[in-house]
PDB file of C-alpha atoms and ligand atoms in Angstrom:
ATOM      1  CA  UNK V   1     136.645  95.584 106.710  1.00 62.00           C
ATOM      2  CA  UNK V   2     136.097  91.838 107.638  1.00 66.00           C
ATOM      3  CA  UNK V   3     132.893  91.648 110.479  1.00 78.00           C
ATOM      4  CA  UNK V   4     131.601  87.830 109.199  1.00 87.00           C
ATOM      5  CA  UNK V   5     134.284  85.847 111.086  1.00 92.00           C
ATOM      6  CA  UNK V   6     133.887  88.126 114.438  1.00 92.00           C
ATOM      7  CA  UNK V   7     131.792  85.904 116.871  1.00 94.00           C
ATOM      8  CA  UNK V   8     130.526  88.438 119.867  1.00 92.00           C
ATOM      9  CA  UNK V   9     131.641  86.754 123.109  1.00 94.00           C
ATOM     10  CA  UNK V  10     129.798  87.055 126.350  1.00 93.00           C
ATOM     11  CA  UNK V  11     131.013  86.377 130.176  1.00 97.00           C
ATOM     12  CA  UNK V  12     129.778  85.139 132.968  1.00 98.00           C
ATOM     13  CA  UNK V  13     129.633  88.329 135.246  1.00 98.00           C
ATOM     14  CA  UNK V  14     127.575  91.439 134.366  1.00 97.00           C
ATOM     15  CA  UNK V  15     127.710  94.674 134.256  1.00 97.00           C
ATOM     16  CA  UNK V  16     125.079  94.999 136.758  1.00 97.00           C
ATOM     17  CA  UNK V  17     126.767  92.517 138.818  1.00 98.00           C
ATOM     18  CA  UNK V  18     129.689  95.162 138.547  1.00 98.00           C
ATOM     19  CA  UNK V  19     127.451  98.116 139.410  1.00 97.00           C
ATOM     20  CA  UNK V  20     126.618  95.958 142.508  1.00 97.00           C
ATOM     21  CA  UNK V  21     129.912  95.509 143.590  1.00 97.00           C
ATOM     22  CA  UNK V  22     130.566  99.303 142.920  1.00 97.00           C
ATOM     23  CA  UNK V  23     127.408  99.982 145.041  1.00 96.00           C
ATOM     24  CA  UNK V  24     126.590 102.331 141.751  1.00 97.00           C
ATOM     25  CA  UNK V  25     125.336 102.385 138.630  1.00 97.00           C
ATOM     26  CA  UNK V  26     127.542 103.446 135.782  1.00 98.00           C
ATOM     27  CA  UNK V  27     127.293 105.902 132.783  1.00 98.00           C
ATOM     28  CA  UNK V  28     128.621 108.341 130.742  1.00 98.00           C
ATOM     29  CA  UNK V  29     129.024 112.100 131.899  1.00 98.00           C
ATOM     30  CA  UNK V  30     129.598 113.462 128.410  1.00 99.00           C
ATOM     31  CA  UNK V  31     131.118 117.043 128.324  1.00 98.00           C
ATOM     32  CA  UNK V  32     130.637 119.020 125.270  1.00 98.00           C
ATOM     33  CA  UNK V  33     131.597 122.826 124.775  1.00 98.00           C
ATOM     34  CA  UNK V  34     134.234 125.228 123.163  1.00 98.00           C
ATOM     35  CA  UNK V  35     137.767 125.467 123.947  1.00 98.00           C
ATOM     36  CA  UNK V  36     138.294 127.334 127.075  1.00 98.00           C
ATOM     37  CA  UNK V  37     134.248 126.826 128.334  1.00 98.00           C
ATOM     38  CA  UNK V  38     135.625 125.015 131.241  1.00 98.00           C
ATOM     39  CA  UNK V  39     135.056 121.082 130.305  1.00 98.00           C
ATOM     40  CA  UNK V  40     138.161 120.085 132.290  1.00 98.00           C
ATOM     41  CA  UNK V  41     137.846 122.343 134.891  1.00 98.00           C
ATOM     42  CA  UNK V  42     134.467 121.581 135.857  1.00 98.00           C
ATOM     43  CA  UNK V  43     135.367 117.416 135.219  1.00 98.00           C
ATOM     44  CA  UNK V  44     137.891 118.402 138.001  1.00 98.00           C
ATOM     45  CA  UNK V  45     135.652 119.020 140.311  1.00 98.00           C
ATOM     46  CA  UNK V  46     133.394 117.003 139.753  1.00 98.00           C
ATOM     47  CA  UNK V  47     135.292 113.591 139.904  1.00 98.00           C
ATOM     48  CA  UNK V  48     136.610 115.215 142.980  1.00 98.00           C
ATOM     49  CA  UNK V  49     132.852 115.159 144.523  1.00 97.00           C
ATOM     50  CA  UNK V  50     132.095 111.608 142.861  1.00 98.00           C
ATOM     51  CA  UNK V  51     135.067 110.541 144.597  1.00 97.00           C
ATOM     52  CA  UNK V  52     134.119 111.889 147.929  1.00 97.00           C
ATOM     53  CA  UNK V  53     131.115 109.927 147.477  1.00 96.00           C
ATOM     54  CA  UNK V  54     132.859 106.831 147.192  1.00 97.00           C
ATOM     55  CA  UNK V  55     131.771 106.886 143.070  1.00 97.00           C
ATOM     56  CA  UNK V  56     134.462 104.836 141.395  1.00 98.00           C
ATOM     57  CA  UNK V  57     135.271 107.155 138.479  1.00 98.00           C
ATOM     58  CA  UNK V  58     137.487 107.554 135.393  1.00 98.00           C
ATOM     59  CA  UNK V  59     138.375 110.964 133.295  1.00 98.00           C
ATOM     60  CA  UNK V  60     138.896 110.730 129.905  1.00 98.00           C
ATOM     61  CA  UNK V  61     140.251 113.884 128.575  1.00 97.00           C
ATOM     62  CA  UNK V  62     140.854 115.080 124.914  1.00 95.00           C
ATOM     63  CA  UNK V  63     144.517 116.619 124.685  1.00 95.00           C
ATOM     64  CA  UNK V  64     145.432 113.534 126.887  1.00 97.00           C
ATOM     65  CA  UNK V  65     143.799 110.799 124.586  1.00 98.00           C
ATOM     66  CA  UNK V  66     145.619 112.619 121.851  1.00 97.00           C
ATOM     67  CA  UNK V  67     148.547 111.850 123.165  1.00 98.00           C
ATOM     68  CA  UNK V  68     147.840 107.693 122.520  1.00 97.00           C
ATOM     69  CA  UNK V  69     145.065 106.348 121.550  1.00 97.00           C
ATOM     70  CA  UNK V  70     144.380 109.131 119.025  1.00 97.00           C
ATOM     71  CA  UNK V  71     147.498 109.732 118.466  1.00 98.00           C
ATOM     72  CA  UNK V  72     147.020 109.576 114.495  1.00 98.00           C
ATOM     73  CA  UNK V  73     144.286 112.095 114.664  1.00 98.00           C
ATOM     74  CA  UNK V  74     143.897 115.832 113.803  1.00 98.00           C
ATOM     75  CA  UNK V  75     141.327 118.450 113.757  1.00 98.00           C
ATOM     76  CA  UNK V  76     139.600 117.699 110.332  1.00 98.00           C
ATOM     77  CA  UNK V  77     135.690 117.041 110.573  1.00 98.00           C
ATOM     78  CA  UNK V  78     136.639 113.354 109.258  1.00 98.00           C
ATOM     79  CA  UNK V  79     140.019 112.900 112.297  1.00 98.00           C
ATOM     80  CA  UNK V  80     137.498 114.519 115.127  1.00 98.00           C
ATOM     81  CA  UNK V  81     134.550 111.926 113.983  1.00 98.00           C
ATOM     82  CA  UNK V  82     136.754 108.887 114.847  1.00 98.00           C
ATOM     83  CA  UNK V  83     138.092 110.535 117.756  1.00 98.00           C
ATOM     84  CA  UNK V  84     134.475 111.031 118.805  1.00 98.00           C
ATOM     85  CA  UNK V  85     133.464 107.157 117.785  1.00 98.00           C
ATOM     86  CA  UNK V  86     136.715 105.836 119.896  1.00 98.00           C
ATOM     87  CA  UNK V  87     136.308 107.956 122.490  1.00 98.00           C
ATOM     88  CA  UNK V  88     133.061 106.864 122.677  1.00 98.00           C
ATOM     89  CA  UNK V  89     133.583 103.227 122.336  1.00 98.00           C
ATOM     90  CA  UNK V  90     135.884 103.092 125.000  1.00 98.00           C
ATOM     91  CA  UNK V  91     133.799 105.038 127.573  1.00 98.00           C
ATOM     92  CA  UNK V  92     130.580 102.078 126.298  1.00 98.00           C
ATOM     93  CA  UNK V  93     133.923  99.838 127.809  1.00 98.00           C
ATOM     94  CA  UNK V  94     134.023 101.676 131.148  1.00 98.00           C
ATOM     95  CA  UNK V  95     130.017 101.482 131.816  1.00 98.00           C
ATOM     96  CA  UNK V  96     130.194  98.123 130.977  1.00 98.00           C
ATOM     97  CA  UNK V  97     132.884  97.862 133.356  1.00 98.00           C
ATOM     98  CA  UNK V  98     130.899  99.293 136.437  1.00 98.00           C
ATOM     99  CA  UNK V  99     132.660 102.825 136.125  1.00 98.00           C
ATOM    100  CA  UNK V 100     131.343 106.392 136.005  1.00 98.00           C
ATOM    101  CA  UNK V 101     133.048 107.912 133.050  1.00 98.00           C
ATOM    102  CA  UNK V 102     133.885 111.620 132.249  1.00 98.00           C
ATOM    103  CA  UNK V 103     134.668 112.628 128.770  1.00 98.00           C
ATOM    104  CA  UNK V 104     136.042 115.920 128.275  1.00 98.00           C
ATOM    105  CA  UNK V 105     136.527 116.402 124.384  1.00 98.00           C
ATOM    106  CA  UNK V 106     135.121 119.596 122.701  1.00 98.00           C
ATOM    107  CA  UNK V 107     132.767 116.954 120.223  1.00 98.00           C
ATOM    108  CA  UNK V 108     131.451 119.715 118.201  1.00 98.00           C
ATOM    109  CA  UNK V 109     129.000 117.874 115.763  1.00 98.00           C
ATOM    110  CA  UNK V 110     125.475 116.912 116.964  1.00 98.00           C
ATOM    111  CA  UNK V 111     125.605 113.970 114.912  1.00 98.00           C
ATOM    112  CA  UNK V 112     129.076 112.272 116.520  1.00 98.00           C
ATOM    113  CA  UNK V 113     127.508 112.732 119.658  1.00 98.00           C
ATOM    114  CA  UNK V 114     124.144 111.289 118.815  1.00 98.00           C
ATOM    115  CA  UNK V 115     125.881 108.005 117.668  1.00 98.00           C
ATOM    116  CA  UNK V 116     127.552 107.613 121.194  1.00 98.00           C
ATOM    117  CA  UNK V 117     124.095 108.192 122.748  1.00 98.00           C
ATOM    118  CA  UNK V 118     122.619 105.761 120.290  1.00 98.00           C
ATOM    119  CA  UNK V 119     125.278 103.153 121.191  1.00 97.00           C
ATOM    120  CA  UNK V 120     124.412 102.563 124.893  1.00 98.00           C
ATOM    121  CA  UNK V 121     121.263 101.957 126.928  1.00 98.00           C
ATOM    122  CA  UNK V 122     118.835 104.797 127.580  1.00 97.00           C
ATOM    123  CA  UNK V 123     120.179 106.754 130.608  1.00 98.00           C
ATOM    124  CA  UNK V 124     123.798 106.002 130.125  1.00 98.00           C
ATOM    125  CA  UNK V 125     124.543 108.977 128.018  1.00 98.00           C
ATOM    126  CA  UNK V 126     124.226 112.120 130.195  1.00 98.00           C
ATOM    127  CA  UNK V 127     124.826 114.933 127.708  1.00 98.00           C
ATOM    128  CA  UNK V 128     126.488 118.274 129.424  1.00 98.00           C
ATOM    129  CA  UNK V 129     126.603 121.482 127.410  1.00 99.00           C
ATOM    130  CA  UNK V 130     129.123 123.632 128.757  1.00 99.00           C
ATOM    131  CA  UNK V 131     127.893 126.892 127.914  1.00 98.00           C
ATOM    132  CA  UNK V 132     130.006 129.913 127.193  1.00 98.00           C
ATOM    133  CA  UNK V 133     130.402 132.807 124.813  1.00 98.00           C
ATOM    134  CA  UNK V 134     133.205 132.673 122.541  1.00 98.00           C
ATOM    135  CA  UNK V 135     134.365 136.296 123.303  1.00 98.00           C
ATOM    136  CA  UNK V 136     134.597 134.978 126.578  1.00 98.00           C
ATOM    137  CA  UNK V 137     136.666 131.378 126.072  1.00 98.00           C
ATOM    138  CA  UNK V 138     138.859 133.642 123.817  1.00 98.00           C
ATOM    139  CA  UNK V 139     139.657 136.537 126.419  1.00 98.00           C
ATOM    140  CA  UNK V 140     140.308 133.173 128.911  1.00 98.00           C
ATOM    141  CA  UNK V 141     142.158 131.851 125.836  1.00 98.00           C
ATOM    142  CA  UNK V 142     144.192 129.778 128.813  1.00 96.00           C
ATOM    143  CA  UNK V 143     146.588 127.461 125.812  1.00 97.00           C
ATOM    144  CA  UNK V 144     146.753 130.793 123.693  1.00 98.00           C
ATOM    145  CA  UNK V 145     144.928 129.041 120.843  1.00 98.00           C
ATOM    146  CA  UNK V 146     142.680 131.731 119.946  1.00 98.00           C
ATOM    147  CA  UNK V 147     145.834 133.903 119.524  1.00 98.00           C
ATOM    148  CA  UNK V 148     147.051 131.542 116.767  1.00 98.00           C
ATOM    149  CA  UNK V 149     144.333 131.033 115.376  1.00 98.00           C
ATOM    150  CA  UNK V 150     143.379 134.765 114.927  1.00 97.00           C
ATOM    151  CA  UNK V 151     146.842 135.273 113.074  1.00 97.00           C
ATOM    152  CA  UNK V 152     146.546 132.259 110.675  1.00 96.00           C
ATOM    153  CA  UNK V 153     149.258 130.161 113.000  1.00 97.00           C
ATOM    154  CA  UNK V 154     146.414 127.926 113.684  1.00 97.00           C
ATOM    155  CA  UNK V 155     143.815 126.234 111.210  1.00 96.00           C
ATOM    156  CA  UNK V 156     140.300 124.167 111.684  1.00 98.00           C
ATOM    157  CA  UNK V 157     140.294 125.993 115.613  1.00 98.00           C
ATOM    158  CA  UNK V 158     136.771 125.336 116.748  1.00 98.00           C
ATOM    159  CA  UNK V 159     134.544 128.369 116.957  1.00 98.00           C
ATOM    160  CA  UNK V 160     136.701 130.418 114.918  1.00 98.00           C
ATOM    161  CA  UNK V 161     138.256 128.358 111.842  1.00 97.00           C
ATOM    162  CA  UNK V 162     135.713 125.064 112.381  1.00 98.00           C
ATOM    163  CA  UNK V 163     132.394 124.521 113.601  1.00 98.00           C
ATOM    164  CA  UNK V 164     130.647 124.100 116.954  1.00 98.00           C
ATOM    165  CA  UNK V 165     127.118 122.733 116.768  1.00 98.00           C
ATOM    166  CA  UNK V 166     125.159 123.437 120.120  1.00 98.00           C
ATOM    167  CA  UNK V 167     123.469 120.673 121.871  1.00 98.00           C
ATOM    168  CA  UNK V 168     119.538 120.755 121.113  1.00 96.00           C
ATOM    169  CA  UNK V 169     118.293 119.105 124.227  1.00 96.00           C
ATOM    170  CA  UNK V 170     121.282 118.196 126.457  1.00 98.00           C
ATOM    171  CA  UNK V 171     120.405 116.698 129.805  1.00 98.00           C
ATOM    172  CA  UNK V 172     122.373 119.495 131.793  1.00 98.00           C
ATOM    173  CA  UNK V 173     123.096 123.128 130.576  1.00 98.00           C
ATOM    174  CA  UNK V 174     125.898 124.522 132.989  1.00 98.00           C
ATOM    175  CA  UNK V 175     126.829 128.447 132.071  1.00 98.00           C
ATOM    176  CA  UNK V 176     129.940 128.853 132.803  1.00 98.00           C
ATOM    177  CA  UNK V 177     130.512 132.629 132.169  1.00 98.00           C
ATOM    178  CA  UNK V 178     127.192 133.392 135.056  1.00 98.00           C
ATOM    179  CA  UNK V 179     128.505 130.683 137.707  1.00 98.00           C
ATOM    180  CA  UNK V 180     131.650 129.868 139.754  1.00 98.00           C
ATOM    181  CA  UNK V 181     133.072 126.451 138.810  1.00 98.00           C
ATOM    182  CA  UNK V 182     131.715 125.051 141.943  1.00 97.00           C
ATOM    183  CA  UNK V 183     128.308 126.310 141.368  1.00 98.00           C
ATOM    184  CA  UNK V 184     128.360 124.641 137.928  1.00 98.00           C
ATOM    185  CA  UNK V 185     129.854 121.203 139.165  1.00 98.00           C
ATOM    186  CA  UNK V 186     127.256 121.729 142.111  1.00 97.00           C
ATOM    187  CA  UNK V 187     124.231 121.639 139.659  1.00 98.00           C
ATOM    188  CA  UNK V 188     125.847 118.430 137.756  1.00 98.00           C
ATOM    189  CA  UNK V 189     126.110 116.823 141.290  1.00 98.00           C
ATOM    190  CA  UNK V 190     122.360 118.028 142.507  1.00 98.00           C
ATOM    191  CA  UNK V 191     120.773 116.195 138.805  1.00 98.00           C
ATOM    192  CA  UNK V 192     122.590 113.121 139.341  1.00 98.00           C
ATOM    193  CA  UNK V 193     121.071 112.916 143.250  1.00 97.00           C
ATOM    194  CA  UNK V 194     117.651 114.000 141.731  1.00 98.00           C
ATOM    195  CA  UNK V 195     117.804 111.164 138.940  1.00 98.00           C
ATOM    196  CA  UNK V 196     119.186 108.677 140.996  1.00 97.00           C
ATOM    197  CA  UNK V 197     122.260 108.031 139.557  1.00 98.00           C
ATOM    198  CA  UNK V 198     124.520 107.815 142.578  1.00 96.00           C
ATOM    199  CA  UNK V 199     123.028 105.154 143.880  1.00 92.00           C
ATOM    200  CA  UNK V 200     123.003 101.126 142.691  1.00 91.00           C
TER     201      UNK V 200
HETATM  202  N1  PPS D   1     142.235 123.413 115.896  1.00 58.53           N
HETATM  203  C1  PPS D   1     141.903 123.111 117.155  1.00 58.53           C
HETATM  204  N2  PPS D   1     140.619 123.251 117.548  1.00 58.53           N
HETATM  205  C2  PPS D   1     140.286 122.944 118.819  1.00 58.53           C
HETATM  206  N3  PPS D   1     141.152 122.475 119.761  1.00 58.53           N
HETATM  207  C3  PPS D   1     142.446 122.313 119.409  1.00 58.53           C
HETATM  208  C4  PPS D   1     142.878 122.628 118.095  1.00 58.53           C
HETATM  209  N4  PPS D   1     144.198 122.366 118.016  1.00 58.53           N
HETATM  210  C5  PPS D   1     144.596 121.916 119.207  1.00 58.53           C
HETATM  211  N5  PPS D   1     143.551 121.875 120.062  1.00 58.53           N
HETATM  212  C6  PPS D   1     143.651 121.302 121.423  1.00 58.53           C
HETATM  213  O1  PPS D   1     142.976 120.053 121.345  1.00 58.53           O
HETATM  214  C7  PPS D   1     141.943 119.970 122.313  1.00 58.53           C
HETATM  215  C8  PPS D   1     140.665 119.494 121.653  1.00 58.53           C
HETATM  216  O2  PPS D   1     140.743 118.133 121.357  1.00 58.53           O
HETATM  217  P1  PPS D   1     139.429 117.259 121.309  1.00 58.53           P
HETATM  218  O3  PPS D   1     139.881 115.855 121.103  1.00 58.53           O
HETATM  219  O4  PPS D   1     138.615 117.544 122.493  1.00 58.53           O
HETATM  220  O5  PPS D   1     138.701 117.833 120.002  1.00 58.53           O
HETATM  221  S1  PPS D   1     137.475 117.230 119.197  1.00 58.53           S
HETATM  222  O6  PPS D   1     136.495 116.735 120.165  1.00 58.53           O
HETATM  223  O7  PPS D   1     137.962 116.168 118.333  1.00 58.53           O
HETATM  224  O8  PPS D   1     136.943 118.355 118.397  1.00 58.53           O
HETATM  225  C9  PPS D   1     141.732 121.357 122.864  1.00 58.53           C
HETATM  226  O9  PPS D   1     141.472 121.160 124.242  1.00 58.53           O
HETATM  227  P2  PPS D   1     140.399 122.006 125.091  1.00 58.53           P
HETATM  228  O10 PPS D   1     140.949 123.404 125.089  1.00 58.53           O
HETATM  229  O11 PPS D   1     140.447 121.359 126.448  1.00 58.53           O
HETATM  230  O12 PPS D   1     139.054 121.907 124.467  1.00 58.53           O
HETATM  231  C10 PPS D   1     143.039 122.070 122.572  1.00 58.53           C
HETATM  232  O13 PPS D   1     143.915 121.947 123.665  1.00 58.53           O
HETATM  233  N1  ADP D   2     132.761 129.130 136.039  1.00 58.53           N
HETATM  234  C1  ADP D   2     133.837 128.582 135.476  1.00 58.53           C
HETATM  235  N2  ADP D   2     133.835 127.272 135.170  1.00 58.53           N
HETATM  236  C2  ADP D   2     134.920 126.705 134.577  1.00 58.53           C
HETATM  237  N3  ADP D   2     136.063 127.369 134.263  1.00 58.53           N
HETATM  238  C3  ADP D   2     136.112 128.689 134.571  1.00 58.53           C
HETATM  239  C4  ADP D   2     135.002 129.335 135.169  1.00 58.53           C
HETATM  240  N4  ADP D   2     135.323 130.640 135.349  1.00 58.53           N
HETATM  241  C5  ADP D   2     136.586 130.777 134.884  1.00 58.53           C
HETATM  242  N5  ADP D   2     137.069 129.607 134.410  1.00 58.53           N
HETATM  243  C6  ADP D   2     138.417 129.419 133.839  1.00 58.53           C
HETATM  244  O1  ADP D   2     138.277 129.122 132.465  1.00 58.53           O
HETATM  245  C7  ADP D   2     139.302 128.228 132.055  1.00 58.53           C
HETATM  246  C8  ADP D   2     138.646 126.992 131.441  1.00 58.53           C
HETATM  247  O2  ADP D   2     139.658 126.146 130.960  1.00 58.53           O
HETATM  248  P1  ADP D   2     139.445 124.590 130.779  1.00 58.53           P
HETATM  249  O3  ADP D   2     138.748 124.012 131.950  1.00 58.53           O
HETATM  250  O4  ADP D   2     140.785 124.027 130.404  1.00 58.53           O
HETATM  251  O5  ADP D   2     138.450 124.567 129.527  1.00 58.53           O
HETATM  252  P2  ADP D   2     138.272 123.440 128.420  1.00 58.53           P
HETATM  253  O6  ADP D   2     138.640 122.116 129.054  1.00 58.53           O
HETATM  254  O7  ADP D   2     136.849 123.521 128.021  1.00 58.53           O
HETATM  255  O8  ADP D   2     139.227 123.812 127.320  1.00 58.53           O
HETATM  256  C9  ADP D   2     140.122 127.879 133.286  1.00 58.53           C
HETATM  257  O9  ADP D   2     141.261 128.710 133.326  1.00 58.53           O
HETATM  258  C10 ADP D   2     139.170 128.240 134.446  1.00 58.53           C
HETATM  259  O10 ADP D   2     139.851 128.616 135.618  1.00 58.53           O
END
C-alpha cells in the first residue's frame, strides 16, 4: 500500500460550519445487535422522529451496503472487519458532512467497533446495543436464517455458527424483547434530548 505520496487536503468550509447550516450537530448512531434484535426496525423509527425534528439524517443499512459498496464481502471474521472499517469510514464522511448517521450492521466484534469510535471525535460515536435473546431473534427468525443455519444450509450465521461479542459499556442499552419498538426508539430519542445532541 502506497500512503507517502497522499497529501491530506483541507477546504475552506467546516464541518461545524455544516452543523450550523443544519442547525445540528452531527454523529454517528451506531447500532449493534444479533440478527433479528430489531436494528432496522428501531433505525426506522427513529430516523422517522429525527426527521420530524427537522434532523437531516442518513441510514446506512447492512444487507443494503452489501449490495455495493461491500459487494465483495462475506461473513468471515476477516470480510465483516472491512465491512466494519468501510462502513465506518464512510459514516466519519457523513459527520463530517453535517449529517446524523444511522448504521445498522450486526458488527459483532468489540474490537471493529472500537476502531470506528477511535476514529472520530469524542461524542460522535453513540454506541447502541440492541439487546435481545437469541431464542428470541430465532423464534422472530423474520429472513428464515436461523432455519438454515440450524440445518447446515447456512455457515459463519452470527450467534449460532459465528460470534457475537456484547458491548461492555455502550452509550444506550435498548431491550428489545421487554419494550415495544416505539418505547425503545423513544429512549434513543429521550438520551439524545438529555445530551444535547439535537441541537447545534
Ligand atoms: N452468516 C450470516 N450471519 C449474519 N447475517 C447474515 C449471514 N448471512 C446473511 N446475513 C444477512 O446479512 C446481514 C448482516 O450483514 P452485516 O453487514 O450487518 O454483518 S456484519 O456486521 O458484517 O457482521 C443480516 O442482516 P440483519 O438480519 O439485518 O442483521 C442478514 O440479512
Ligand atoms: N420491540 C421490538 N423492537 C424491534 N423489533 C421488534 C420488537 N418486537 C418485535 N420486533 C420484530 O422483530 C423483527 C426485527 O427485525 P429487524 O428489525 O429486521 O432486525 P435486525 O435489523 O436486527 O435484523 C421485526 O419483525 C420486528 O417487527
Amino acid at each position: 500500500m502506497q500512503r507517502q505520496n497522499i497529501f491530506h487536503q483541507s477546504f475552506e468550509v467546516t464541518k461545524e460550519q455544516r452543523q450550523a447550516l443544519h442547525g445540528h450537530k452531527s454523529y454517528i448512531l451506531w447500532f449493534t445487535g444479533l440478527s433479528g434484535s430489531g436494528k432496522s426496525t428501531i433505525a426506522n423509527i427513529i430516523e422517522r422522529k429525527l426527521h420530524e425534528l427537522g434532523i437531516s439524517t442518513y441510514i446506512l443499512d447492512g444487507d443494503n451496503l452489501r449490495e455495493g459498496l461491500n459487494q465483495n464481502l462475506g461473513f468471515s471474521q476477516e470480510d465483516r472487519k472491512e465491512n466494519i472499517r468501510r462502513t465506518g469510514e464512510l459514516a466519519k464522511l457523513f459527520v463530517d458532512s453535517g449529517i446524523v448517521v444511522i448504521t445498522t450492521l450486526i458488527s459483532p466484534y468489540a474490537e471493529d467497533r472500537k476502531e470506528i469510535r477511535k476514529r472520530v471525535a469524542k461524542g460522535e460515536f453513540i454506541e447502541i446495543y440492541v439487546k435481545c435473546p437469541l431464542e428470541v431473534c430465532e423464534k422472530r427468525d423474520t429472513k428464515g436464517l436461523y432455519k438454515k443455519a440450524r440445518k447446515g444450509e447456512l455457515t459463519n450465521m452470527t450467534g449460532i455458527s459465528a460470534p457475537y461479542e456484547v458491548p461492555e459499556t455502550p452509550e444506550i442499552v435498548i431491550e428489545t424483547s421487554q419494550y415495544s419498538s416505539e418505547e425503545c426508539g423513544q429512549e434513543i430519542i429521550n438520551y439524545l434530548k438529555i445530551n444535547d445532541y439535537l441541537t447545534y
